[in-house]
Structure formats: structure tokens, C-alpha cells
Short mmCIF file of C-alpha atoms and ligand atoms in Angstrom, two decimals:
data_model
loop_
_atom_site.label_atom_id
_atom_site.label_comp_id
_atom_site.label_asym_id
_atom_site.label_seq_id
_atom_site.Cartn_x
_atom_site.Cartn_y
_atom_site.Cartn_z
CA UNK Q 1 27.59 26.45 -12.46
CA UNK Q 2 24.44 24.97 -13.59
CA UNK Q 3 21.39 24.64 -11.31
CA UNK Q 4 18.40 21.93 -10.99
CA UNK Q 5 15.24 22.23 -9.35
CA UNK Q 6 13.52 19.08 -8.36
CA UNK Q 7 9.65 19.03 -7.66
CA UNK Q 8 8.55 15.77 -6.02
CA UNK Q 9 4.94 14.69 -5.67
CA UNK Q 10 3.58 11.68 -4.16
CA UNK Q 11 5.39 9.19 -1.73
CA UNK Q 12 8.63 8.47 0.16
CA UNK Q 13 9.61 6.13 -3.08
CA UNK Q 14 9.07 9.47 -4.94
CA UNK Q 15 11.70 11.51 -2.42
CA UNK Q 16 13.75 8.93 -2.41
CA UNK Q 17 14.19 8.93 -6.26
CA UNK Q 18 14.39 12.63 -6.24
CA UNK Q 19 17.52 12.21 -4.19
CA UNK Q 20 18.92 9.67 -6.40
CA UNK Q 21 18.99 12.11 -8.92
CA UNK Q 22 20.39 15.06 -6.91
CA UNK Q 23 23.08 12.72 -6.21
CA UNK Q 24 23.68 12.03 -9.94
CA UNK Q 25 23.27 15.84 -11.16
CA UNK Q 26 25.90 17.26 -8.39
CA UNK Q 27 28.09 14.36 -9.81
CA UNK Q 28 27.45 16.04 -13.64
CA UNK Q 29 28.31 19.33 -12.01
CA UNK Q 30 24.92 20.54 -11.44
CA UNK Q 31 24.34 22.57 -7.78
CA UNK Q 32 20.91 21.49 -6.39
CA UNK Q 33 18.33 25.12 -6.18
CA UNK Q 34 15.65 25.40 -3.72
CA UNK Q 35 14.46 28.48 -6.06
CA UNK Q 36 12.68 27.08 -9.91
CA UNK Q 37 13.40 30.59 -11.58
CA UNK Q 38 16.77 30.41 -11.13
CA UNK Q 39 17.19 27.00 -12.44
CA UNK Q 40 18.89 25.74 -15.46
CA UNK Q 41 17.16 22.19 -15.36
CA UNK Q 42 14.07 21.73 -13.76
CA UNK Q 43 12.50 18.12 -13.10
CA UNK Q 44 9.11 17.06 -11.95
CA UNK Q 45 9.23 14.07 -10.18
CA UNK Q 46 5.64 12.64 -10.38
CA UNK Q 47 2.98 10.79 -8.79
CA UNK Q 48 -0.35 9.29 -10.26
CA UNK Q 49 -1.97 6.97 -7.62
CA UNK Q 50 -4.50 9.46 -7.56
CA UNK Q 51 -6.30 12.28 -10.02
CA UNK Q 52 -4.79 15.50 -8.12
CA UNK Q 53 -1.37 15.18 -7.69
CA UNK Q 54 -1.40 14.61 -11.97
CA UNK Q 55 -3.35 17.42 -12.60
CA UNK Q 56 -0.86 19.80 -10.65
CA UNK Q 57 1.95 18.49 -12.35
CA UNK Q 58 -0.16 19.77 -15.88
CA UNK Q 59 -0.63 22.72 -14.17
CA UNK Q 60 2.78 23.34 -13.16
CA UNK Q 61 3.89 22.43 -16.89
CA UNK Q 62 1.46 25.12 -18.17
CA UNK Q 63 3.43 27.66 -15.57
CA UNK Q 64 6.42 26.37 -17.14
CA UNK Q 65 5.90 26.70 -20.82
CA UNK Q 66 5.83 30.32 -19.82
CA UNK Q 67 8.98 30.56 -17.67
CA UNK Q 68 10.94 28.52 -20.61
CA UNK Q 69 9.82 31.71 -23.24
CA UNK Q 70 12.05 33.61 -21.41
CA UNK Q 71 15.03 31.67 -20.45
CA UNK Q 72 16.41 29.83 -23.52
CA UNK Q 73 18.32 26.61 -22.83
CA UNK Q 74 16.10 26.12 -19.64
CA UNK Q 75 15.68 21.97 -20.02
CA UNK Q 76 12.45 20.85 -18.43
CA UNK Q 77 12.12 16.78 -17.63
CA UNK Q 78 9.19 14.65 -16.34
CA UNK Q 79 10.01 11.68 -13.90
CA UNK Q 80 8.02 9.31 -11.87
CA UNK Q 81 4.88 7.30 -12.14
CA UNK Q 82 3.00 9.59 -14.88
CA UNK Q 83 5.57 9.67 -16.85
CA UNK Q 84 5.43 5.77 -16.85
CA UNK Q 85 2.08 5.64 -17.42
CA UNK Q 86 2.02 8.77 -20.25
CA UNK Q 87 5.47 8.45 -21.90
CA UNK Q 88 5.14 10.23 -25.16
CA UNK Q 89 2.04 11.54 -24.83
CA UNK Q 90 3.28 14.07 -22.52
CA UNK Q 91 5.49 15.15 -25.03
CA UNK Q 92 2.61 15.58 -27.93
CA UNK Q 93 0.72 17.56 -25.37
CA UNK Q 94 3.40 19.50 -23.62
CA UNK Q 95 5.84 21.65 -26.41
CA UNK Q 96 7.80 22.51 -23.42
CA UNK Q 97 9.08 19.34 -22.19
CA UNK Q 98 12.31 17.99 -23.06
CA UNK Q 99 12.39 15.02 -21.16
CA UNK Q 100 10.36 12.17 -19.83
CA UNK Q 101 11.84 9.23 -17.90
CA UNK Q 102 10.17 6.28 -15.39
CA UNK Q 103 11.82 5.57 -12.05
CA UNK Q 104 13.87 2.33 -13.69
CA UNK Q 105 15.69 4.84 -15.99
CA UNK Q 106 17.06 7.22 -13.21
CA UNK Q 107 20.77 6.20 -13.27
CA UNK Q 108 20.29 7.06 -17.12
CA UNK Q 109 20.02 10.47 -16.29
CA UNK Q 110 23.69 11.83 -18.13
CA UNK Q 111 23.16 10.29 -20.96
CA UNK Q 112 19.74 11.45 -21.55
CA UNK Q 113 20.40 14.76 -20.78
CA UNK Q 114 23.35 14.97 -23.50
CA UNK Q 115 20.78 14.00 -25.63
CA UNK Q 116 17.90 16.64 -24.73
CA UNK Q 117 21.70 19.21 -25.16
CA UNK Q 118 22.41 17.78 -28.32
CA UNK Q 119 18.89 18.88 -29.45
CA UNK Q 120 16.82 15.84 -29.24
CA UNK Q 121 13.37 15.38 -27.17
CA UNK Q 122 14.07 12.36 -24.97
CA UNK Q 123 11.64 9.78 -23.87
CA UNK Q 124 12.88 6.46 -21.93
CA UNK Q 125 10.19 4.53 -20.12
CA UNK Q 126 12.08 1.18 -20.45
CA UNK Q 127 11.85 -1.11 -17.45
CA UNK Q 128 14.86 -2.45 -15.87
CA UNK Q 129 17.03 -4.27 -18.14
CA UNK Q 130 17.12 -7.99 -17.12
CA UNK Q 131 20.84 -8.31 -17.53
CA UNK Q 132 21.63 -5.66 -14.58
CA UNK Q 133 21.12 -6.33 -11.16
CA UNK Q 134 18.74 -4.51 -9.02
CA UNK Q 135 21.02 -2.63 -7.06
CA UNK Q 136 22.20 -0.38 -10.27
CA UNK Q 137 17.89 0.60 -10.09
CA UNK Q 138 17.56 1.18 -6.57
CA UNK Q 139 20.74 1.85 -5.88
CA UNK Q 140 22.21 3.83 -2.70
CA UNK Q 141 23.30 7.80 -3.49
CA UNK Q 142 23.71 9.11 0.23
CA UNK Q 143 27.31 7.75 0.21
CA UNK Q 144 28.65 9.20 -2.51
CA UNK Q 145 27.29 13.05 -1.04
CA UNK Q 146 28.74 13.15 2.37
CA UNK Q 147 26.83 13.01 5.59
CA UNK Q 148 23.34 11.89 6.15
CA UNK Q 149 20.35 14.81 6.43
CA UNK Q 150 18.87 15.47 9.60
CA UNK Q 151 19.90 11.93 10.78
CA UNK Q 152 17.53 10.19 8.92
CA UNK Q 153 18.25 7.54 6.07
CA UNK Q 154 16.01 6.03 4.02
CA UNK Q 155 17.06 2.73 1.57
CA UNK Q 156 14.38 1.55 -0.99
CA UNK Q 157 14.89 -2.37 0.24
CA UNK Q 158 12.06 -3.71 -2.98
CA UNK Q 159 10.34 -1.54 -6.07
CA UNK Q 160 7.17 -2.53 -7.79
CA UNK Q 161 4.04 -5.13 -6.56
CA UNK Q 162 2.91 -8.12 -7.41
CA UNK Q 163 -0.37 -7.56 -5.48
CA UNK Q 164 -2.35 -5.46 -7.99
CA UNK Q 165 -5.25 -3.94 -5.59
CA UNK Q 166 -7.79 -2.99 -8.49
CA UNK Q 167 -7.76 0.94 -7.34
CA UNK Q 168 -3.77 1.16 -7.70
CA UNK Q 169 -1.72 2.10 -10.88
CA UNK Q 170 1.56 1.04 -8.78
CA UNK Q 171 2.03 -2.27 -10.52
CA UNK Q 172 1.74 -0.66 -13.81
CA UNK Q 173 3.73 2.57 -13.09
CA UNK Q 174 6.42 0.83 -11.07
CA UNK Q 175 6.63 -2.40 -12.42
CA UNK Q 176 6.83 -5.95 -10.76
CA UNK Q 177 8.34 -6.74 -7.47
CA UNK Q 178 12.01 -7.01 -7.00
CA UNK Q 179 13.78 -7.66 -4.15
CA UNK Q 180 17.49 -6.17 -3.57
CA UNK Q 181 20.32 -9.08 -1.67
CA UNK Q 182 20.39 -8.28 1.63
CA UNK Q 183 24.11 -8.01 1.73
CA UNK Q 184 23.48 -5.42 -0.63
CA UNK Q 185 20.98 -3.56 1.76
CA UNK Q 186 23.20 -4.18 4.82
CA UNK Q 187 26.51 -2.68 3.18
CA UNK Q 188 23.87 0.61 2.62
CA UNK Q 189 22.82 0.83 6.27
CA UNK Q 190 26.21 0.11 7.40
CA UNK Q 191 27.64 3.12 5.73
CA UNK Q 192 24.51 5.42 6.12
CA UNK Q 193 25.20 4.59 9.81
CA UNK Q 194 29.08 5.25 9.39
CA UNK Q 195 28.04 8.84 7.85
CA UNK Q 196 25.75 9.93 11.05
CA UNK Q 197 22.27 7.79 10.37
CA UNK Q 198 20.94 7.07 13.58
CA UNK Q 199 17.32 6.18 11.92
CA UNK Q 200 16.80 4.32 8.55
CA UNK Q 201 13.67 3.59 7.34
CA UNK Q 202 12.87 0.89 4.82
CA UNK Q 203 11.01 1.53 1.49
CA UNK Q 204 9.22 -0.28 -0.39
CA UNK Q 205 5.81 -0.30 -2.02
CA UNK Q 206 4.99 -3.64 -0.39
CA UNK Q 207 7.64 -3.36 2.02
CA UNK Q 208 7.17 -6.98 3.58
CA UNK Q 209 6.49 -8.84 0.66
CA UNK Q 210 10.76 -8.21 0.41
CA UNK Q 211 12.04 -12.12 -0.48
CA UNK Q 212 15.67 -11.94 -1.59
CA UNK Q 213 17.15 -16.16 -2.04
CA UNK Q 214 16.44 -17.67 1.57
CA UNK Q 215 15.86 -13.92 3.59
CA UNK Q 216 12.47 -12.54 3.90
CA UNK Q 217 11.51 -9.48 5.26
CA UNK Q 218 11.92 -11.31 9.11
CA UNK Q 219 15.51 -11.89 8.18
CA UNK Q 220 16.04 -8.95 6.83
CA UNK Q 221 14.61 -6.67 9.82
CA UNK Q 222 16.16 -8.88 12.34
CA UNK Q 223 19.83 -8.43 10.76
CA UNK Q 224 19.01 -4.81 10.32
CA UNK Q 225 17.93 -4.59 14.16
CA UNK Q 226 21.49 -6.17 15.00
CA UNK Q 227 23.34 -3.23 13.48
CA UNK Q 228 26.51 -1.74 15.15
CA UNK Q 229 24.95 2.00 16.65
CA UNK Q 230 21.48 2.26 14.90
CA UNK Q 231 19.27 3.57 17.03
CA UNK Q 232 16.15 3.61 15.03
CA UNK Q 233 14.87 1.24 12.46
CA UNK Q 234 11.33 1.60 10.74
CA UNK Q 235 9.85 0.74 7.69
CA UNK Q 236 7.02 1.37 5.29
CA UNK Q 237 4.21 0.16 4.06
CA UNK Q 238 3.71 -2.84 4.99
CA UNK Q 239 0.90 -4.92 3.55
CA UNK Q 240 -1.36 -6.87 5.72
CA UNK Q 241 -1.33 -10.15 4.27
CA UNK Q 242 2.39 -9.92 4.19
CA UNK Q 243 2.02 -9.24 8.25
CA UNK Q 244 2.31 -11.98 10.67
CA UNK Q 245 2.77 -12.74 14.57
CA UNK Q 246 6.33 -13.38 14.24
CA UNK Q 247 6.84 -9.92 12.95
CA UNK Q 248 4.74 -8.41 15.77
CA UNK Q 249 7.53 -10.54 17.89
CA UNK Q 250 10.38 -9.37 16.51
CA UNK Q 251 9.22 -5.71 16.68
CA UNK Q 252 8.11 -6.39 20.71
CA UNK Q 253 12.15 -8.09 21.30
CA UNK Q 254 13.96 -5.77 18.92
CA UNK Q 255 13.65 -2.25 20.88
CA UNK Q 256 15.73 -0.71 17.61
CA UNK Q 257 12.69 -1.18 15.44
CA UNK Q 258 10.78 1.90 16.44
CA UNK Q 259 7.06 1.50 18.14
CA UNK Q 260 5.44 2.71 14.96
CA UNK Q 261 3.81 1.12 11.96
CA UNK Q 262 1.78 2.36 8.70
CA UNK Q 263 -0.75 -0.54 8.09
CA UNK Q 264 -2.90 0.26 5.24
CA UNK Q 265 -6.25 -1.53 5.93
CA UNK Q 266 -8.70 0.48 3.08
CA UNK Q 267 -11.96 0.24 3.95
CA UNK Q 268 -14.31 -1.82 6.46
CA UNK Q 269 -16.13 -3.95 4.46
CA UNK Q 270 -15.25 -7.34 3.30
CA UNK Q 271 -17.36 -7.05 0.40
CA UNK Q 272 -15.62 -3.45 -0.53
CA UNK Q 273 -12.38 -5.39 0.71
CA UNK Q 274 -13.07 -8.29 -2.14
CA UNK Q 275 -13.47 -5.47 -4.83
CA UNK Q 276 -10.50 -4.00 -4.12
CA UNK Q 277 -8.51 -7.30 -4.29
CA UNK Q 278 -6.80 -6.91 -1.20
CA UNK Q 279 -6.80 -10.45 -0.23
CA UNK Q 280 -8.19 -10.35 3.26
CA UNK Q 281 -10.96 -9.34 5.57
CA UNK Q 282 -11.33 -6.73 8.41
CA UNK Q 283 -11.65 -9.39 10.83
CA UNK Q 284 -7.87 -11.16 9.94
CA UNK Q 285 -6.61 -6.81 9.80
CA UNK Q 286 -7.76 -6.68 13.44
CA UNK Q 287 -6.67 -10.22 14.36
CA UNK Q 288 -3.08 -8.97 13.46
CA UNK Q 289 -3.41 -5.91 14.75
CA UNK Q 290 -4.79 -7.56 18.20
CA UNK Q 291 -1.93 -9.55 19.10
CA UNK Q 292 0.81 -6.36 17.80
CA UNK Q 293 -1.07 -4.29 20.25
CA UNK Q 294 -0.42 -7.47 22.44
CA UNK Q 295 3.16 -7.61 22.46
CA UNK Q 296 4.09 -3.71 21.93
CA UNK Q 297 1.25 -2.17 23.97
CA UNK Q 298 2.06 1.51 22.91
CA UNK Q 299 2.71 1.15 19.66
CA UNK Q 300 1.62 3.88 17.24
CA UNK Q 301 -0.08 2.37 14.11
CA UNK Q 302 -1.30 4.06 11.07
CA UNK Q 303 -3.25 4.01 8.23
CA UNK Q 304 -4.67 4.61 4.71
CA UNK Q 305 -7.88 4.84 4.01
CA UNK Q 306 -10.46 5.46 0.48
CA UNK Q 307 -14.13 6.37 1.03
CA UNK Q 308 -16.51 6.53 -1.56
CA UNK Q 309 -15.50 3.16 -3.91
CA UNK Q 310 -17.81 2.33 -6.23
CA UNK Q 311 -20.59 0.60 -5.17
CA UNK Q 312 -20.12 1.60 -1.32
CA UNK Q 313 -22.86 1.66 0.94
CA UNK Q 314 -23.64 3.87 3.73
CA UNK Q 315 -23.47 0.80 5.92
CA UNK Q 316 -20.15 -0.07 4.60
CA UNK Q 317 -19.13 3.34 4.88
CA UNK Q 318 -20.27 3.05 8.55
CA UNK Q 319 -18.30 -0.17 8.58
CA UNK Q 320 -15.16 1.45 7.73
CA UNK Q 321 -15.59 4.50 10.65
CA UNK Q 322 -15.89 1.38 13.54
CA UNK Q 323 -12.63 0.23 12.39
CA UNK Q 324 -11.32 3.59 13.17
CA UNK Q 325 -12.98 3.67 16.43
CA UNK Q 326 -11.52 0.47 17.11
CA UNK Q 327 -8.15 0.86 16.44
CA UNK Q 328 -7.80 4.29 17.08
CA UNK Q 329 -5.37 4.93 14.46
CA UNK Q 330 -2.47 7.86 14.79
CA UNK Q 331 -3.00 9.39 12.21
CA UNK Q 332 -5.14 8.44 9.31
CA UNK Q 333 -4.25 9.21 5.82
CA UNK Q 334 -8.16 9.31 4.16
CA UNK Q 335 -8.76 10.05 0.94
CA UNK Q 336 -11.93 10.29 -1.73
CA UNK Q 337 -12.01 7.32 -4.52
CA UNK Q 338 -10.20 8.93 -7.89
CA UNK Q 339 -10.42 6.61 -10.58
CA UNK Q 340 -6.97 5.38 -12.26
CA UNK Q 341 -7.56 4.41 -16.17
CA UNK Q 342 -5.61 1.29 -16.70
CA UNK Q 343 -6.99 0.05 -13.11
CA UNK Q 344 -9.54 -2.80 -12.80
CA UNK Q 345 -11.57 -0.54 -10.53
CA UNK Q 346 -11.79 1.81 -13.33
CA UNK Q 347 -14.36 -1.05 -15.10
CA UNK Q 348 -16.40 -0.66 -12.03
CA UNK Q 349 -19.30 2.04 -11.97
CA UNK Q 350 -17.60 5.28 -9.98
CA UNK Q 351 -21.34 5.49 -8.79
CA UNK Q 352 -20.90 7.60 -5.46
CA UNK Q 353 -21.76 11.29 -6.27
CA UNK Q 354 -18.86 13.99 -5.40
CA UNK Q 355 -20.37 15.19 -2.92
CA UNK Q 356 -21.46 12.02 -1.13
CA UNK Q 357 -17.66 11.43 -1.08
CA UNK Q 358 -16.94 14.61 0.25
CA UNK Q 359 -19.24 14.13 3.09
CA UNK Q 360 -17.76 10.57 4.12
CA UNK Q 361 -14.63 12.20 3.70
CA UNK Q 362 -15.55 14.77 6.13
CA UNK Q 363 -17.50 12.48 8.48
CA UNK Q 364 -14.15 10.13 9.12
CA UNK Q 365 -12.05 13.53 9.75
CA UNK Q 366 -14.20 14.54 12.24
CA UNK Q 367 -13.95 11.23 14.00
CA UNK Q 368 -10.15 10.86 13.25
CA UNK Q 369 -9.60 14.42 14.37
CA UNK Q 370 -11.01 13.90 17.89
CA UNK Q 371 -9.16 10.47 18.77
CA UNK Q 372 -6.00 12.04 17.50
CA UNK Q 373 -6.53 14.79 19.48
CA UNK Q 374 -7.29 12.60 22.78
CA UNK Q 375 -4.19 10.02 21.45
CA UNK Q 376 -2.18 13.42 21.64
CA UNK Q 377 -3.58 14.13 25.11
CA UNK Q 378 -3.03 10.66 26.96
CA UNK Q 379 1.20 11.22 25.63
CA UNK Q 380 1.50 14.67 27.83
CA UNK Q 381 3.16 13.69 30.88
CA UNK Q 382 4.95 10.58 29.30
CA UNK Q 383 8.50 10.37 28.77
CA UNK Q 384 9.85 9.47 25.14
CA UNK Q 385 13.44 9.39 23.47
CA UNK Q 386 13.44 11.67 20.91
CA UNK Q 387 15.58 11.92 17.59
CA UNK Q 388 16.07 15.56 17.14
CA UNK Q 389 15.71 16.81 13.34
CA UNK Q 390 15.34 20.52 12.80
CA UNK Q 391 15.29 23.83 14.09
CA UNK Q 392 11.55 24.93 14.93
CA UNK Q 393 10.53 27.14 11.83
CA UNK Q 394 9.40 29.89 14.09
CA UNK Q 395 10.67 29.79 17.55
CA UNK Q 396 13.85 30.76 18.41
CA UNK Q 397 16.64 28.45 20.08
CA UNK Q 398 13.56 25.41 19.76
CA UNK Q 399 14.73 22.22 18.14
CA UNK Q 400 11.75 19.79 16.61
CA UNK Q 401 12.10 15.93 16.47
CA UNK Q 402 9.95 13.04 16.63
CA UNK Q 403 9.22 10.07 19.04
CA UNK Q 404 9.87 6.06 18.83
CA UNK Q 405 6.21 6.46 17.87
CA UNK Q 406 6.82 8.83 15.16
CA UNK Q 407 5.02 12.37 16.81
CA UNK Q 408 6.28 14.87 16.29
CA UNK Q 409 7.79 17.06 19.23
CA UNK Q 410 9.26 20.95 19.98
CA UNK Q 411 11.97 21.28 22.51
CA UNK Q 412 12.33 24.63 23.41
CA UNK Q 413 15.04 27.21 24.82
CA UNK Q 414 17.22 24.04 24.22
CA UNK Q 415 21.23 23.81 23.05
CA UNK Q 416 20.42 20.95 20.89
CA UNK Q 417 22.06 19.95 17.44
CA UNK Q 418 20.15 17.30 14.53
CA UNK Q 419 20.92 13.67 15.40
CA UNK Q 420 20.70 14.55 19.00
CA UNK Q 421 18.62 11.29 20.89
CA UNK Q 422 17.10 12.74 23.83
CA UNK Q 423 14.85 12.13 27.03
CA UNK Q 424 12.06 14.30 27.51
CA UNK Q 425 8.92 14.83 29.63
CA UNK Q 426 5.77 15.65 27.67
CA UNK Q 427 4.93 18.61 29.52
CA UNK Q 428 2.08 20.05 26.70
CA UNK Q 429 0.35 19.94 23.41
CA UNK Q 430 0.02 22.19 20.43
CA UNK Q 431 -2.38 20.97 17.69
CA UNK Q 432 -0.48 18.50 16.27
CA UNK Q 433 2.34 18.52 17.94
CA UNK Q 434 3.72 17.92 21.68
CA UNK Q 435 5.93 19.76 23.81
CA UNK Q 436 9.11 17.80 25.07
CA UNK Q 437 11.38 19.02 28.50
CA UNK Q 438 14.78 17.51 29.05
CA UNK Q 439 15.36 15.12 31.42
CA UNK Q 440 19.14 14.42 30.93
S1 SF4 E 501 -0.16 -3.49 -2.18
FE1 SF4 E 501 -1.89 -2.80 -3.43
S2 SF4 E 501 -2.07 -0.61 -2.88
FE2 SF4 E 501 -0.01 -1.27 -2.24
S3 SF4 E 501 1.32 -0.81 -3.99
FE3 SF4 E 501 0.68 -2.95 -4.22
S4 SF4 E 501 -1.13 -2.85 -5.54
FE4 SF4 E 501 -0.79 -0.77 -4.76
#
């Protein structure tokens, strides 16, 4: 039997695709290998939205090219965002590679794979063909492969942006928004849920921007919510302009839709805020996030956040820490400026030396690290539900799940199986991590 290795980089879009094509390789007979030297196929699934995650996948390809000299017929593809944005000239550089393919030509996959064994180099970087509808693109694989991992679904409700924030390559890699019909989406979740989901989790780049006929993303997460036996309902990433009162509502009456949300706000400064095209100020981001804190009062919220844009002050940088301390974010996802050719940013000046980044970088860890820590500390001797997901890694007869709020928790010396919703008392903290003891 054949065997494919899949390497995924970047975001849940990106791990969602990579099990799209699982599902279509065990269809074409393939077996899916945890182990790269032992494969027959190997594909990188991609990610450029910033500089590192592309230079590992040209590192891994060097790695490759070697591996391939000794294991004829190996067939070695490139997927995702950089092979959007690079098409064929990943194949000029790379002699290894046999295959490049953006996200809108997954369900090609068979075909172009005949091709690359019928001794062609394939490249197919063609957007969606207008004649199709979206759900052949973003299409649901889970029910075709039997029961749902760890009891946790994810359906990809939108692909693409129309918002075109001058630092992100999205809009370029993954095309324009499109919106799948809810019925569509609900037929998904229905059988996910039939096949042992107890959470799903929405994707989508710009996850409430979703507008499908009359249903918006309101619609659509309040017909989700109403689902026969879902237990958990979350989705990601929202934008903020796309945010509203009414949603913090629904999430407050709904108790499905999990106390947990991944709000990117950026950066602090309005002026910093303006460059980056993001459409709104720090002020409106804390409005909203006032009156969510308002009507779910221990909700989790998260964020992303770039330090060193072009042209950023200290002040601003300063400006960008207080909305930390303000919100008190669990967790923070902070990373350095990396310019992304083909972005309007990249016309800007990158004027903040490496290591001034670095520093800023730094600075907002410490500060993260120490309300995350004391946000960790206030949860021991609460009581959450929690969705059990794993075996610990290292301690025997321990199972490891997460809260409503998304941390995530070790039961120990328990009988538990995955899927498992439990009631524990927070009876201690590791690191990152808090301990959970049944209650019933
Ligand atoms: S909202 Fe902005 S940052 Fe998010 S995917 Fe769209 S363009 Fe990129």
C-alpha cells in the first residue's frame, strides 16, 4: 500500500485542508504515515503570512531533494498559500518537486497526481472555477472517514477576504471571500455530530464577515447553537468590524457557544491601526469588547498581535502594551513585523531595526506572561465542564481536555475516554496548564 506524509504549517484553514486531502488520498488507496522516510508521497502544506514558516518549508525541500536521491518514485507536492503565491517558481528553483497546487485545487488532487505518475511536473494554482459551487472547494471530508477525532470537528464555513489589511498576503493567497449556504454547513454539523462531534468550531479567515443569501454570521451561529446534542460551538477569527452587540448577545443566551473568543485587535495605535487598514480604532475594539465582557463576564478572549510595523513609535508601542493590560488577554499570539512582497505594507519603509523588534517582542511577553500566569491562578478552585481529548503524553492513566474557555486541563488517575464532558474542580496549576478533580 502506498503511504503519504502530510506537513502542515500555518493555521487551522491549513489543518483543515491537510485533512481534506487525507480524506481524498485514503479514498485513492493511499494509508496516511506519521513517519516522512517511509513515505511514498510526501506533501507540504504551506503557510506564508509571515517570512519563517516559508523559509522552513525551503529548508525542508532542501532535506528532501536528498531523501528523493535515494528512493526513486518518491513524489514530493507543495500545497497551501506559498504555493499560491510562488506557483512555478517553486518548480524552477526546486528540481525535486513534482507538484504544486493552491488550496482551491485540493479536490483536484487524483487527477494531478496521475499526471506527476505519468511523468509530468504539475502546477495548478487556478482559483475556483465560477461554474462550481463552493461546497465542491470547501467541502466536508470527516464523513466520508468514519468517526470524528478526539471529539472535535472543525467546518471551514467562508475562504478568502475581502478586507485586505496591508500586512496580510491572505487575500492574495486565498482569494476573495465566499460564503458556503448554510443548509450546506448545517447538513456538515449535523452529521459531524451524528459521528461523535460534541465541539465544532467554525473556520474562516474572516469568520464573521460569513453572508450566504439572507443568513449572516448571527443566523448562522444561532441555527448552529440550536443543534440536536452539540455541546460546544466556537469559531475563529473573527474580525472586529464584523463584531457587534448582538453577537455578544447571542453568545451570553446561547450557553452552546463556548465562553471563548480569538479577537485579533493588532496593535494600539490608531495611527498604526490606519496603516494597517484595519478599519477601526482601539477605542471601538474596547467598546466591543466592554459590553462582551458585559454580558459573558468570564469569557476568555484572545488575541493577535505585530510589534515593530513600520513607522512605529515607542509611544505607540507603549500604546499597544496598555491594551494588553486592559484587556488582559488569554493568551496572546505576538509576533515581530515580516514583510510580505505583494502586500501594501511592503511599500512602506520596514524602518524598525531587528533588534528593536526583538525587544518589543520581548517586552509584551513579559507582560503577557505574568497576567496569563495570574489569569491561570484566579481559575484554581473554579469548577469548569471539560471536553476530554487525549491521553496526557507523560502521565499515566491522566486524560487532558480543555475548558468552555478553551484552557487546557490534566485529569489525573482518571477512567476517562475522548469525548468525555466532565465536571471538575480546579484543584492546581502547572505552567500552562490546570489541574481538574472530578466532581461527578
Ligand atoms: S481580516 Fe485582514 S488579517 Fe484577517 S485574513 Fe483578512 S486581510 Fe488578513
Amino acid at each position: 500500500m502506498k503511504k503519504a506524509f502530510i506537513q502542515t504549517y500555518g493555521c487551522q484553514m491549513n489543518e483543515h485542508d491537510s485533512r481534506r486531502m487525507e480524506t481524498i488520498l485514503i479514498r485513492e488507496g493511499y494509508v496516511i504515515s506519521n513517519e516522512m522516510r517511509h513515505a511514498d508521497l510526501i506533501l507540504i502544506n504551506t503557510c506564508s503570512v509571515r517570512k519563517n514558516p516559508e523559509n522552513k518549508v525551503y529548508s525542508l525541500l532542501g532535506r528532501l531533494s536528498r531523501i528523493k536521491k535515494r528512493k526513486e518514485g518518491l513524489i514530493i507536492g507543495v500545497a497551501g498559500c506559498v504555493a499560491q503565491q510562488e506557483g512555478e517558481k517553486i518548480l524552477k528553483r526546486e528540481k525535486t518537486v513534482d507538484l504544486i497546487f493552491g488550496p482551491d485545487s485540493i479536490f483536484l488532487l487524483p487527477k494531478m497526481l496521475a499526471e506527476v505518475e505519468a511523468g509530468r511536473r504539475v502546477v495548478n494554482t487556478d482559483w475556483m472555477p465560477r461554474e462550481k459551487k463552493i461546497q465542491n472547494f470547501i467541502p466536508h471530508e470527516e464523513i466520508e472517514t468514519g468517526q470524528v477525532d478526539c471529539a472535535k470537528a472543525m467546518i471551514a464555513i467562508t475562504k478568502g477576504c475581502n478586507n485586505y489589511c496591508s500586512f496580510c498576503i491572505v487575500p492574495t493567497t486565498r482569494g476573495r471571500l465566499v460564503s458556503r449556504e448554510k443548509e450546506n454547513i448545517l447538513s456538515e454539523a449535523k452529521d459531524l455530530i451524528n459521528k461523535g462531534a460534541k465541539e465544532i468550531q467554525l473556520l474562516g479567515q474572516n469568520v464573521n464577515a460569513y453572508k450566504a443569501g439572507d443568513t449572516g454570521f448571527y443566523e448562522l451561529l444561532k441555527a448552529m447553537s440550536e443543534l440536536k446534542d452539540l455541546r460546544r460551538l466556537r469559531f475563529i477569527s473573527p474580525h472586529p468590524n464584523d463584531w457587534n452587540n448582538r453577537l455578544s448577545d447571542l453568545m451570553s443566551s446561547q450557553r452552546v457557544i463556548c465562553n471563548q473568543i480569538h479577537l485579533p485587535f493588532q496593535v494600539g495605535s490608531d495611527r498604526i491601526l490606519s496603516l494597517m487598514r484595519r478599519g477601526h480604532t482601539a477605542g471601538e475594539y474596547l467598546e466591543k469588547i466592554q459590553y462582551l465582557r458585559q454580558v459573558v463576564p468570564d469569557i476568555a478572549i484572545s488575541t493577535d498581535v505585530i510589534v515593530g510595523f513600520p513607522g512605529e513609535t515607542e509611544a505607540e508601542f507603549e500604546e499597544t502594551l496598555k491594551v494588553i493590560e486592559t484587556v488582559r488577554f488569554n493568551p496572546v499570539y505576538a509576533f515581530v513585523y515580516s514583510e510580505r512582497p505583494g502586500t501594501r505594507a511592503a511599500a512602506l519603509d520596514d524602518d524598525i531595526p531587528q533588534q528593536v523588534k526583538d525587544e518589543r517582542l520581548q517586552q509584551l511577553l513579559k507582560v503577557q506572561n505574568s497576567i496569563q500566569s495570574e489569569l491561570l491562578d484566579d481559575l484554581v478552585g473554579s469548577s469548569q465542564e471539560i471536553l476530554i481529548d487525549g491521553a496526557h503524553p507523560r502521565e499515566r492513566r491522566a486524560m487532558t481536555g480543555r475548558s468552555g474557555g478553551n484552557t487546557p486541563y490534566m485529569i489525573p488517575d482518571c477512567d476517562l475516554e475522548i469525548g468525555d464532558m466532565v465536571s471538575v474542580k480546579t484543584c492546581g496549576r502547572k505552567t500552562h496548564s490546570l489541574i481538574g478533580e472530578l466532581t461527578r
